[in-house]
CSV table of C-alpha atoms and ligand atoms in Angstrom, one decimal:
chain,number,residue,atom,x,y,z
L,207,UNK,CA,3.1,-2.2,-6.7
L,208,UNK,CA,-0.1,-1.3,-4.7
L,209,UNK,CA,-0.4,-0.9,-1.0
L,210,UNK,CA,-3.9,-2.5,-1.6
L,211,UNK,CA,-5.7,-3.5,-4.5
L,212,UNK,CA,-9.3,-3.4,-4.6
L,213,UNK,CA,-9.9,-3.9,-8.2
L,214,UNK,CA,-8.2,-7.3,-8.3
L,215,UNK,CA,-10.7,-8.6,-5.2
L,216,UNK,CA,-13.3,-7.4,-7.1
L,217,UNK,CA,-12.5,-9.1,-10.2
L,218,UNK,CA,-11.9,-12.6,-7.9
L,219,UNK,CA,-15.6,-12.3,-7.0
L,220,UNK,CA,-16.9,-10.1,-9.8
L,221,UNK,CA,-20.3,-12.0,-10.5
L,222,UNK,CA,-21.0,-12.2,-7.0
L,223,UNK,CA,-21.0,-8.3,-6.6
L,224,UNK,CA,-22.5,-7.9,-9.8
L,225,UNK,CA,-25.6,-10.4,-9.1
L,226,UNK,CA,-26.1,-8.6,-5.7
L,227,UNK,CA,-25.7,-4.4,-6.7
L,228,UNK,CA,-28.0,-6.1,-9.8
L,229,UNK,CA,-30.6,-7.4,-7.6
L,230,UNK,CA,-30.5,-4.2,-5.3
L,231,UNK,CA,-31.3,-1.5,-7.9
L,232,UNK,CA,-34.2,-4.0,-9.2
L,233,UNK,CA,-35.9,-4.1,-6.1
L,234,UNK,CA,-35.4,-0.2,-5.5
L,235,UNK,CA,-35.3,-0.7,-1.7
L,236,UNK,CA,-32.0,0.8,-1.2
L,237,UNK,CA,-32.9,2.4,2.3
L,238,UNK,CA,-34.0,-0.6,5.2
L,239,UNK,CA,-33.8,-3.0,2.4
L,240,UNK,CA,-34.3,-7.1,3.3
L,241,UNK,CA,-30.3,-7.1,2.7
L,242,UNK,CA,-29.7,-4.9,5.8
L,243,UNK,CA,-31.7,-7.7,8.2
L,244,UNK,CA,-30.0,-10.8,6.6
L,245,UNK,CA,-26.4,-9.3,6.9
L,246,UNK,CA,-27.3,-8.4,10.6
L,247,UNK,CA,-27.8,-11.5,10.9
L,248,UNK,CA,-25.0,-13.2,9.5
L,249,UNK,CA,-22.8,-10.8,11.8
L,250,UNK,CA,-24.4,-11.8,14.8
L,251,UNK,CA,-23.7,-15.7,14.0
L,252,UNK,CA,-20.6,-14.6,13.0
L,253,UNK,CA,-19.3,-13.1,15.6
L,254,UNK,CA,-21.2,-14.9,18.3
L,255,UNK,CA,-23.7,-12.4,19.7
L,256,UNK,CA,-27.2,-12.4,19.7
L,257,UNK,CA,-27.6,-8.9,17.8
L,258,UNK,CA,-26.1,-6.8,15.3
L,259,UNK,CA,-27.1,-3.8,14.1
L,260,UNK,CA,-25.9,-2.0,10.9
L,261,UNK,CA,-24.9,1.6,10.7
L,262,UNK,CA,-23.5,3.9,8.3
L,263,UNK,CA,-20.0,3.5,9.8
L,264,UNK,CA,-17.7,2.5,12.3
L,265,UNK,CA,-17.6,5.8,13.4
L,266,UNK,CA,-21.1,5.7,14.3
L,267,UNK,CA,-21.1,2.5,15.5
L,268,UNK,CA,-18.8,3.6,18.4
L,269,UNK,CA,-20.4,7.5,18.8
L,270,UNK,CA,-24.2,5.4,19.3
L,271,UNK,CA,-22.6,2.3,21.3
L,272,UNK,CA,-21.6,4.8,24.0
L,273,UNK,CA,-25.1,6.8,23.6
L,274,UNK,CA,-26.9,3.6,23.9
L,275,UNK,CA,-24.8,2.9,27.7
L,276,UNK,CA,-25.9,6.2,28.5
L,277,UNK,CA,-22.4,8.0,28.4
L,278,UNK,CA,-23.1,11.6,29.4
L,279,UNK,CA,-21.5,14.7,30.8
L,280,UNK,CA,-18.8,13.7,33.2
L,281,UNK,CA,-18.1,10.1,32.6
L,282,UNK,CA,-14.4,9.6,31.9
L,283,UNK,CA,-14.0,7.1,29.2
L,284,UNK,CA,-10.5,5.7,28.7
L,285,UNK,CA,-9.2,5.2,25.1
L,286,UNK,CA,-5.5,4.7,24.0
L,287,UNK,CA,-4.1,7.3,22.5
L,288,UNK,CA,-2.4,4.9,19.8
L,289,UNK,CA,-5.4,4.6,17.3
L,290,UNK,CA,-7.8,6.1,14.7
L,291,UNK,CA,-9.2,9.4,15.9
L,292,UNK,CA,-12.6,8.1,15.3
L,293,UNK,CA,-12.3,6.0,19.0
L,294,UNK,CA,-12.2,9.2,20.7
L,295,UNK,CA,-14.1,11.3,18.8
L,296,UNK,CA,-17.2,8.9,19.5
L,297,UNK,CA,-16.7,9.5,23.4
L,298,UNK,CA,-16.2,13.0,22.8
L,299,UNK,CA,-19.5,13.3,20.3
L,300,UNK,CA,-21.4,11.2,23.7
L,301,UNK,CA,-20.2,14.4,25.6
L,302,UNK,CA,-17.9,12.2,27.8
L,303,UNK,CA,-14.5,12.8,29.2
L,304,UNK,CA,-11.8,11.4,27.0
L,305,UNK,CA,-9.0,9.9,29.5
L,306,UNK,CA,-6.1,9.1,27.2
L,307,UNK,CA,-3.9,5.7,28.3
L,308,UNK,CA,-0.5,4.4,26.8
L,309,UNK,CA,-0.4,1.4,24.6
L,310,UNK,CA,2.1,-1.8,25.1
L,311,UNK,CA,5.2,-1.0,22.8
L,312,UNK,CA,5.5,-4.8,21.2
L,313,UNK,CA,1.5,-5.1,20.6
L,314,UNK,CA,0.5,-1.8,19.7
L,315,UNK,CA,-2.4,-2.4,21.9
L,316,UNK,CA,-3.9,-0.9,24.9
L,317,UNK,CA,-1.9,-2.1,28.3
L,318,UNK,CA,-4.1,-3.0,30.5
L,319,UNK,CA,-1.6,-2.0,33.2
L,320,UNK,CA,-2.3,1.5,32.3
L,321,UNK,CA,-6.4,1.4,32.7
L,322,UNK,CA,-5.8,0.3,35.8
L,323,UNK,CA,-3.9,3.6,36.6
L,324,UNK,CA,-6.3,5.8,35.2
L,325,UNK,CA,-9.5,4.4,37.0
L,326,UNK,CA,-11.2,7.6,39.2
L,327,UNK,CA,-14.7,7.0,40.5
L,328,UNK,CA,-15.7,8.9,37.4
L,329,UNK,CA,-14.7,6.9,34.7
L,330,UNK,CA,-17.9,4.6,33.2
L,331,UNK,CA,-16.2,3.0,30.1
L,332,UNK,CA,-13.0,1.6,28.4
L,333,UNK,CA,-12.9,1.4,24.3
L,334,UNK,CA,-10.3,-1.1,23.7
L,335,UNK,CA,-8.9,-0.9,20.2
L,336,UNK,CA,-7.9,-4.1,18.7
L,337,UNK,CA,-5.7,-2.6,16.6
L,338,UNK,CA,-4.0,-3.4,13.1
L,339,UNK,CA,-6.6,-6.5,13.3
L,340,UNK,CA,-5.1,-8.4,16.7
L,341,UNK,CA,-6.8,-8.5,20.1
L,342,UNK,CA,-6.1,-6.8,22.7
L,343,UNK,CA,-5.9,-8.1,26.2
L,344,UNK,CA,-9.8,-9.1,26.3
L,345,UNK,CA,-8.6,-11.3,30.1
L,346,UNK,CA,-7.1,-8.5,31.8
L,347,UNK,CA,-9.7,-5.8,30.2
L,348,UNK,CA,-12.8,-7.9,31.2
L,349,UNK,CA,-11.5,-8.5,34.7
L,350,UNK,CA,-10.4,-4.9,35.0
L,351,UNK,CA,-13.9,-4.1,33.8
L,352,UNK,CA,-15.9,-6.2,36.4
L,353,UNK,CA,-13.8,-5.4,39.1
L,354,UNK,CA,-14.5,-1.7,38.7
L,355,UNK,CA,-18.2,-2.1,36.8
L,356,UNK,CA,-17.0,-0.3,33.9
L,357,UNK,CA,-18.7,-0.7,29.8
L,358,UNK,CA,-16.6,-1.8,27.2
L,359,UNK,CA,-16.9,-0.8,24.0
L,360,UNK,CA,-14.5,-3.1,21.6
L,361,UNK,CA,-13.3,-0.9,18.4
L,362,UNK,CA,-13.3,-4.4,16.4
L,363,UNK,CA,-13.0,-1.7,13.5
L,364,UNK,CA,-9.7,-3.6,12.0
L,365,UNK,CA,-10.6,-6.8,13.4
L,366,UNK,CA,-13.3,-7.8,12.0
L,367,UNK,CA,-12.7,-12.8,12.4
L,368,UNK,CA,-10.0,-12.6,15.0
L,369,UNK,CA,-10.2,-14.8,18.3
L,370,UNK,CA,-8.6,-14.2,21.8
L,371,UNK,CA,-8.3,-17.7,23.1
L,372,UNK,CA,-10.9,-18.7,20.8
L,373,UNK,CA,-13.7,-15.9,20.9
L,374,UNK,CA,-14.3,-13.8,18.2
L,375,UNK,CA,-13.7,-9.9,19.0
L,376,UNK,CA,-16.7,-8.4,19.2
L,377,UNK,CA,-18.2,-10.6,21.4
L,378,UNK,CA,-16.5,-9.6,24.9
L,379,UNK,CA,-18.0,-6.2,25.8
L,380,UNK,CA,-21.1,-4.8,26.0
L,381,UNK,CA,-21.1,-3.7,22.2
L,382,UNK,CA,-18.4,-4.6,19.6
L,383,UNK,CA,-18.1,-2.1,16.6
L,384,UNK,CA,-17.1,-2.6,13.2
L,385,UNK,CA,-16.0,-0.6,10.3
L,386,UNK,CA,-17.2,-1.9,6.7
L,387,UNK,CA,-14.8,1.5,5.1
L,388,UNK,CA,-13.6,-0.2,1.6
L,389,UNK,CA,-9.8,-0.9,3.3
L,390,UNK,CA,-11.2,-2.9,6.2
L,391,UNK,CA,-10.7,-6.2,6.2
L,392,UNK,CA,-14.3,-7.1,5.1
L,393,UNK,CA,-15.3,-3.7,3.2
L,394,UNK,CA,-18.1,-2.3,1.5
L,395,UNK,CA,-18.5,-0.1,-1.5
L,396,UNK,CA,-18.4,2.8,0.6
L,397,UNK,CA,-18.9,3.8,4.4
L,398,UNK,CA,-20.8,0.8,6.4
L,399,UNK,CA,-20.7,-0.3,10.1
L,400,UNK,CA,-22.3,-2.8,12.7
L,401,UNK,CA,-22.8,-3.4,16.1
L,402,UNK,CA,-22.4,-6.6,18.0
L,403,UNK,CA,-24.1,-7.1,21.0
L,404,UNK,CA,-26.4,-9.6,23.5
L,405,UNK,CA,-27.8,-6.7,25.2
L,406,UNK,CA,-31.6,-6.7,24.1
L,407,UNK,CA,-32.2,-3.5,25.3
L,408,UNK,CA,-29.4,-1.7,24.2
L,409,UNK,CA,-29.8,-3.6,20.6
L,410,UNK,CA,-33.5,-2.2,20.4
L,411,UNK,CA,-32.6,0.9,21.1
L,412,UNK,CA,-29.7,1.6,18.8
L,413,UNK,CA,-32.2,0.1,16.0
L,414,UNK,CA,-34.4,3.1,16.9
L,415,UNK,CA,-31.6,5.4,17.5
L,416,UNK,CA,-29.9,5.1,13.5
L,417,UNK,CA,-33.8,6.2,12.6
L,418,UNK,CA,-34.1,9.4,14.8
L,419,UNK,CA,-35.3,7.6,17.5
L,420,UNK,CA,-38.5,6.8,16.1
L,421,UNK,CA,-40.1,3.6,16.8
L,422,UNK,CA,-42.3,4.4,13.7
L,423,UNK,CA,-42.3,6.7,11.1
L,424,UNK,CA,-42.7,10.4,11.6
L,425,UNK,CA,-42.9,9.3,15.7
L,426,UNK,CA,-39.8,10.0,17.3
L,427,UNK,CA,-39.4,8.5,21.5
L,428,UNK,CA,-36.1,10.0,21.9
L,429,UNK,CA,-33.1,11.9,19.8
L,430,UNK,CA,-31.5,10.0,17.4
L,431,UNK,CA,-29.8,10.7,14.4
L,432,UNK,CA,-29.7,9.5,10.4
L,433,UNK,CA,-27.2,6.4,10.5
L,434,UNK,CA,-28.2,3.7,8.3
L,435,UNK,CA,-26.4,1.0,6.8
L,436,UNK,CA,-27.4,0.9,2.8
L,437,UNK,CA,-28.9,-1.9,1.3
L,438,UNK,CA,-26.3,-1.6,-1.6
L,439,UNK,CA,-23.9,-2.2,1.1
L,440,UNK,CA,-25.2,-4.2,2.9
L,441,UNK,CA,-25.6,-6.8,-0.3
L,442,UNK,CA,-22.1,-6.1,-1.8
L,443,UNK,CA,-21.3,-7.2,2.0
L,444,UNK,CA,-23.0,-10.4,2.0
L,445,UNK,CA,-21.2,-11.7,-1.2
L,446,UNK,CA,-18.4,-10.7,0.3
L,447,UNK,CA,-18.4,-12.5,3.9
L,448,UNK,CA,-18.5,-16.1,2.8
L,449,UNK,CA,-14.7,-15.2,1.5
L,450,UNK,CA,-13.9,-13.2,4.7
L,451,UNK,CA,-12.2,-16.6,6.7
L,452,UNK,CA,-10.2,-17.3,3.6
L,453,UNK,CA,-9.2,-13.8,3.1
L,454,UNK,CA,-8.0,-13.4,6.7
L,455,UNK,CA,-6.0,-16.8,5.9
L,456,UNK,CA,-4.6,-15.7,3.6
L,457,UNK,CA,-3.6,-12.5,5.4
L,458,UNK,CA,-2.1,-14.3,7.5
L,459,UNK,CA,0.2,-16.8,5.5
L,460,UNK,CA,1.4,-13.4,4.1
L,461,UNK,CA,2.7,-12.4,7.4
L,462,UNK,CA,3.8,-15.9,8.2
L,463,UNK,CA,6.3,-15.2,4.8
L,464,UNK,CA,7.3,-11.8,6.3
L,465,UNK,CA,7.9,-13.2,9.5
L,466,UNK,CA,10.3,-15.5,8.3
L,467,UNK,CA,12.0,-13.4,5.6
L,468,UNK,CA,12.6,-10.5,8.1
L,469,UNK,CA,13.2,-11.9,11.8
L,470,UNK,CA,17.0,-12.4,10.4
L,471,UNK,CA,17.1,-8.4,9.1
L,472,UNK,CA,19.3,-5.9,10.9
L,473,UNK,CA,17.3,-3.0,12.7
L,474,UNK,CA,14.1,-4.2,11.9
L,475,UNK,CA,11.3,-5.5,14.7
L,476,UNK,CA,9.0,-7.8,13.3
L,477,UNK,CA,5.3,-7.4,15.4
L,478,UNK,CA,4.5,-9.3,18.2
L,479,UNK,CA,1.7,-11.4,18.7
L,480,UNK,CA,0.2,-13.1,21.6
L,481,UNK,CA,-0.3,-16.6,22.2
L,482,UNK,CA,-3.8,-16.4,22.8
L,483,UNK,CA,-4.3,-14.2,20.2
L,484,UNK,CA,-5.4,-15.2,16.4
L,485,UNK,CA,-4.3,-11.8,14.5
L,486,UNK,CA,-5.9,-11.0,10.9
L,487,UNK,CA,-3.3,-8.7,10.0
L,488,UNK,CA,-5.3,-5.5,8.8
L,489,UNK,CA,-2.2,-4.3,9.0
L,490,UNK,CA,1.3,-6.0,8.7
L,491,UNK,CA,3.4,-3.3,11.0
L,492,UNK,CA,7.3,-2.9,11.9
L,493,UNK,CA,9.3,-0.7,13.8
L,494,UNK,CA,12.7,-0.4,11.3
L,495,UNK,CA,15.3,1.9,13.5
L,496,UNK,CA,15.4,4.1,10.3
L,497,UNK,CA,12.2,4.2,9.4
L,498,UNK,CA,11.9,7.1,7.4
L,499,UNK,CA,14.8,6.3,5.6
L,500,UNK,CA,13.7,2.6,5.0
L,501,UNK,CA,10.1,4.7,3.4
L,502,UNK,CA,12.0,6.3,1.3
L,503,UNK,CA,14.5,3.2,0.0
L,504,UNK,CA,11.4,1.5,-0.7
L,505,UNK,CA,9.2,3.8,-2.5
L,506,UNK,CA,12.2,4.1,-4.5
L,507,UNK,CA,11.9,0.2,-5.8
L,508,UNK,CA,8.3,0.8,-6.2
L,509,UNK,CA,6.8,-0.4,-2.8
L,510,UNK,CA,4.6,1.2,-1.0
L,511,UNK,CA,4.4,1.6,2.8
L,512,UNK,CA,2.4,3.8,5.4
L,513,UNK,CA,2.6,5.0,8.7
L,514,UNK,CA,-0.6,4.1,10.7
L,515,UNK,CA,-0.7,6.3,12.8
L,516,UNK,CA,2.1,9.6,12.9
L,517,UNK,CA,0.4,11.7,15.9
L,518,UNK,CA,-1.0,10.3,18.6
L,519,UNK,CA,-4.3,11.1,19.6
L,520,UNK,CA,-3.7,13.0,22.7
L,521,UNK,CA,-1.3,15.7,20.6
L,522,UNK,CA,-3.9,16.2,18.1
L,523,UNK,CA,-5.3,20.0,18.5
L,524,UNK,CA,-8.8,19.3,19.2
L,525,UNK,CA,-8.0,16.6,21.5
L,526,UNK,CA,-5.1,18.2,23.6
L,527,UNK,CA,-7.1,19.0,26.6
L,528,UNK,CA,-8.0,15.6,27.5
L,529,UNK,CA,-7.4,14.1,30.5
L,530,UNK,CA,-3.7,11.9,29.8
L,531,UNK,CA,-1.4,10.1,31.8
L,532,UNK,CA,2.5,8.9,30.9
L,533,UNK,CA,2.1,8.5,27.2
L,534,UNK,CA,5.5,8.3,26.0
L,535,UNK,CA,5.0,4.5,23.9
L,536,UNK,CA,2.3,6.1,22.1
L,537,UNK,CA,4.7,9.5,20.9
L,538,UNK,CA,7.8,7.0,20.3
L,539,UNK,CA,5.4,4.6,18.2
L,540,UNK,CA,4.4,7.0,16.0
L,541,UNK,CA,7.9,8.0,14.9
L,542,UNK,CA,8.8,4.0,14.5
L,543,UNK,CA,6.2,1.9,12.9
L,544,UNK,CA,6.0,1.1,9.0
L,545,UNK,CA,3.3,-0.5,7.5
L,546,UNK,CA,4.1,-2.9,4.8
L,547,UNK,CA,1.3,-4.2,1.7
L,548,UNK,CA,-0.5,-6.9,2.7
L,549,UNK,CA,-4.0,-8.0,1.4
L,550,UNK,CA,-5.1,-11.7,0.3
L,551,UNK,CA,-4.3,-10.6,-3.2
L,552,UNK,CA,-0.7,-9.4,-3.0
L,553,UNK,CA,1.0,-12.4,-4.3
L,554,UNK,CA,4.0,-14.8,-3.6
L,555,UNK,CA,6.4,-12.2,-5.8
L,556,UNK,CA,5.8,-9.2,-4.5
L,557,UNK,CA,6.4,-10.6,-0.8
L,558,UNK,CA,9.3,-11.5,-2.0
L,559,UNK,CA,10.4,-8.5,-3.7
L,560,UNK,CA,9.1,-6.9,-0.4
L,561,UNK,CA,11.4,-8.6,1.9
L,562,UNK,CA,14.6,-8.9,-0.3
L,563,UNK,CA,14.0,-4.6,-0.4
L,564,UNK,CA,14.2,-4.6,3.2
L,565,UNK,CA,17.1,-6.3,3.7
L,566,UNK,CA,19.1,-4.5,0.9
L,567,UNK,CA,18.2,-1.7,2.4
L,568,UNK,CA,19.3,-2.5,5.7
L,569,UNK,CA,22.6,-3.4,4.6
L,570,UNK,CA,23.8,0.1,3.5
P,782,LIG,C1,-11.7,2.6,10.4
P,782,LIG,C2,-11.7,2.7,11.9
P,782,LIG,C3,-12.8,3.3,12.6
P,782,LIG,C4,-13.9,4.0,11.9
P,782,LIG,O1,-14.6,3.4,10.9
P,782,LIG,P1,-15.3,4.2,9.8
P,782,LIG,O2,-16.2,3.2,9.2
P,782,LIG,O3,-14.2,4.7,8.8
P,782,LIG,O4,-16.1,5.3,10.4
P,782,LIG,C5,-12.7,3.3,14.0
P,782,LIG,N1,-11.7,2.8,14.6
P,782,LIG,C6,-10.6,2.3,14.0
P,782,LIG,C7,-9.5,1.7,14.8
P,782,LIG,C8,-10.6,2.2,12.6
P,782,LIG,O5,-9.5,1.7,12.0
């Protein structure tokens, strides 16, 4: 068994990609090709924003988001410390302060509880994570963020179609940012990311930023760097979106099955999602009380699983001397969760085989 199969989507949709990589290399306008404007586009009404830009990754995304709120020397921004490295690393990159907070134990995602705590006159920004493809707390962190005047950034990187009460992520803070990295949940043929915003301002200038800041060529306004989203990309992306609702479906009736063949198994906690949130299950994660043994059980009957994330941020050597408050969820999560195959192709066998594993395994 696979932890994700990529082939089999692309055979599901094989002409599609073909017509479109096809059409690319025909034209020979693989840099700021027509395809990079129409799939901004498509984002934009996608997600509900007025802009989108497209960058070379998610990574990017976040690193120019915060350059584009003017993030400098000084400014604390306040991540969690229960995510990909890549949400720090972008404040870092800005030259920010990196203020690590915990992350609620049942939703993996950042408590909002603990921004509130590590608020100091200095802090400018908060990078929510909405991670393993649910929202976070977009009431409390909006609120939080008026109160105090503080940027969001949304790291939508996993999340690309899920709603909090109704609103697509991406479409709450001052910039969203996705990840197009093949494993997302609506990936490219290689590295690819977007912005979301309604800022006009900020939307112009990150279009001049991914282009060394020039406003035309070989005339540079202010420093920028060499992040463009390809036009190959950009096209294998647009074949792909029109499947992205039924893919996240079918995500989801996936976890629906695990839901129900694992809420009865001993020792295992099945995630948690809130009410107001519709998830889109990047990732379908548990915390097994033996997880490392329930790795191994498995792997043994063929089934793979992973552990998103093992060390959290804040113990990570080039990240240690950041700025941290009480994060003992984040150190405890990363020695309890288990991520278990799911993807719109894994099929109705395999689930099954997945679950019936479990629960042997719990057994002995
Ligand atoms: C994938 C990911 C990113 C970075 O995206 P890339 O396109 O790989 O640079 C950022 N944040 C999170 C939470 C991610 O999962």
């Amino acid at each position: 068994m696979k932890f994700l199969d990529l082939e089999a989507q692309y055979q599901s949709i094989k002409k599609d990609i073909d017509k479109a990589i096809t059409e690319v290399i025909h034209t020979s306008s693989f840099v700021m090709g027509k395809q990079v404007a129409e799939l901004e586009e498509q984002i934009a009404a996608y997600v509900g924003t007025k802009y989108a830009v497209g960058f070379n990754s998610g990574s990017d995304a976040l690193t120019a988001s915060l350059i584009a709120l003017g993030i400098t020397k000084d400014d604390e921004v306040i991540v969690p410390s229960f995510t990909y490295i890549a949400t720090a690393e972008a404040a870092a990159i800005a030259g920010g302060k990196i203020v690590f907070v915990d992350v609620d134990k049942d939703t993996f995602n950042v408590d909002p509880t603990e921004i509130k705590k590590a608020i100091t006159p200095n802090t400018k920004a908060i990078i929510p994570v909405h991670l393993y493809g649910q929202p976070a707390n977009m009431d409390e962190i909006m609120a939080i963020a008026k109160d105090h005047k503080l940027y969001v950034i949304e790291d939508a990187a996993q999340a690309i179609g899920a709603e909090w009460d109704g609103q697509k992520v991406g479409s709450f803070g001052d910039t969203g940012c996705f990840s197009f990295f093949p494993t997302k949940n609506l990936g490219a043929y290689g590295d690819g990311g977007m912005i979301t915003t309604d800022n006009k301002d900020v939307a112009e200038f990150l279009k001049q930023w991914r282009i060394h800041g020039q406003s035309k060529k070989y005339y540079t306004d202010f420093v920028g760097a060499s992040s463009r989203l390809d036009t190959m990309q950009a096209a294998i992306l647009l074949a792909k979106l029109p499947y992205l609702d039924r893919w996240n479906d079918q995500r989801r009736e996936t976890a629906k099955q695990y839901n129900t063949g694992l809420k009865n198994a001993i020792d295992i906690t099945i995630p948690l999602v809130l009410p107001k949130a519709k998830h889109v299950y990047h990732q379908y994660t548990i915390k097994p009380k033996y997880r490392d043994e329930l790795k191994k059980s498995l792997a043994e009957n063929d089934i793979p699983s992973m552990i998103y994330y093992p060390k959290p941020l804040h113990q990570q050597r080039a990240y240690v001397a950041a700025l941290k408050h009480q994060l003992n969820r984040s150190d405890k999560l990363c020695n309890q969760v288990l991520s278990l195959p799911i993807y719109p192709e894994l099929n109705k066998f395999h689930i099954t085989q997945i679950i019936t594993s479990i629960n042997n395994a719990a057994k002995k």
